[in-house]
Amino acid sequence: YQRRVHGLNTGDHAWLYLWLFLTLFVLVFNVAYPIYIAPLFNKFTPLTGPIKVALEELILTTGLSCKNVFEVDGSRQSAHSNAYVSGLLGSKRIVIYDTLIKDLDNDTEAIKSIVAHEIGHSILHHTWGLLLVVQLNFFVMFFTFGTLAHSTALPRSFGFDAPVPFLRLHCFMTVYSGLILPLFMAFTHFFTRKLEFQADAYAVKLGFDLRDPLLRIMQKNLGDLNPDPLHSAWHHTHPPIV
């Protein structure tokens, strides 16, 4: 059971080369996305006025290595409001949805508190942490499949008498997505909620009160303020407001 990449026999290490390629692709994608990909779907306008001045002061206070602040017409796709810091290395930028400005009634202090939370993610290197978790999932998946690539037991347990490579992959993904991936996603959600608490703490340390802005956003977005604890623990990437 062999693999060939550009004429080279990759043998039993095909899974490793694929994982390395995917890791490189993810890094390049995160650098290129805010500059070349996101503008294909939305219009990004440099922010102006009092909100820009306030956010520039916030950037200076936090020491964030970012000079680009944009407003995006997120209302084209959804009424959901959001803000984020995206990009790696020199492509980093702060993006605020037009819906966020509207939902917070152009309240400069409230908008600053939300952006302070997002800056916290960047300052605390949460993007790198999430990338590490994602790549860990891919590593486990590729390594496990690479280890079982020669085995015929799994496809035969599904009733296939001729376990060709496609059937081996199909059966493996059926088992992985049904048994292992849900557990990994639950861990990922737990991890991201921890990051959210850390970003909240960062904003609070800067002197912001996130309670009212977050409550206003959740109400505008028709979010569940007090979800079932078990459902939230298993499915949600953000902690509940109440």
Short mmCIF file of C-alpha atoms in Angstrom, two decimals, residues 8 28 45 71 101 110 133 135 154 160 168 172 174 202 212 220 237 240:
data_model
loop_
_atom_site.label_atom_id
_atom_site.label_comp_id
_atom_site.label_asym_id
_atom_site.label_seq_id
_atom_site.Cartn_x
_atom_site.Cartn_y
_atom_site.Cartn_z
CA LEU A 8 8.48 9.86 -5.53
CA VAL A 28 -0.08 30.45 4.43
CA THR A 45 -13.38 50.10 4.48
CA GLU A 71 -15.15 48.16 8.99
CA ILE A 101 -21.45 49.47 15.37
CA ALA A 110 -18.75 49.67 24.34
CA VAL A 133 -5.08 22.14 18.49
CA GLN A 135 -3.13 20.49 13.61
CA LEU A 154 -11.60 -2.53 9.48
CA PHE A 160 -16.27 -5.43 2.22
CA ARG A 168 -10.15 1.60 3.77
CA PHE A 172 -11.73 4.73 8.69
CA THR A 174 -16.74 6.63 9.27
CA TYR A 202 -7.55 40.75 29.59
CA ASP A 212 -23.50 45.39 29.19
CA LYS A 220 -29.62 41.76 19.14
CA THR A 237 -17.25 27.59 21.78
CA PRO A 240 -22.92 31.55 28.33
#
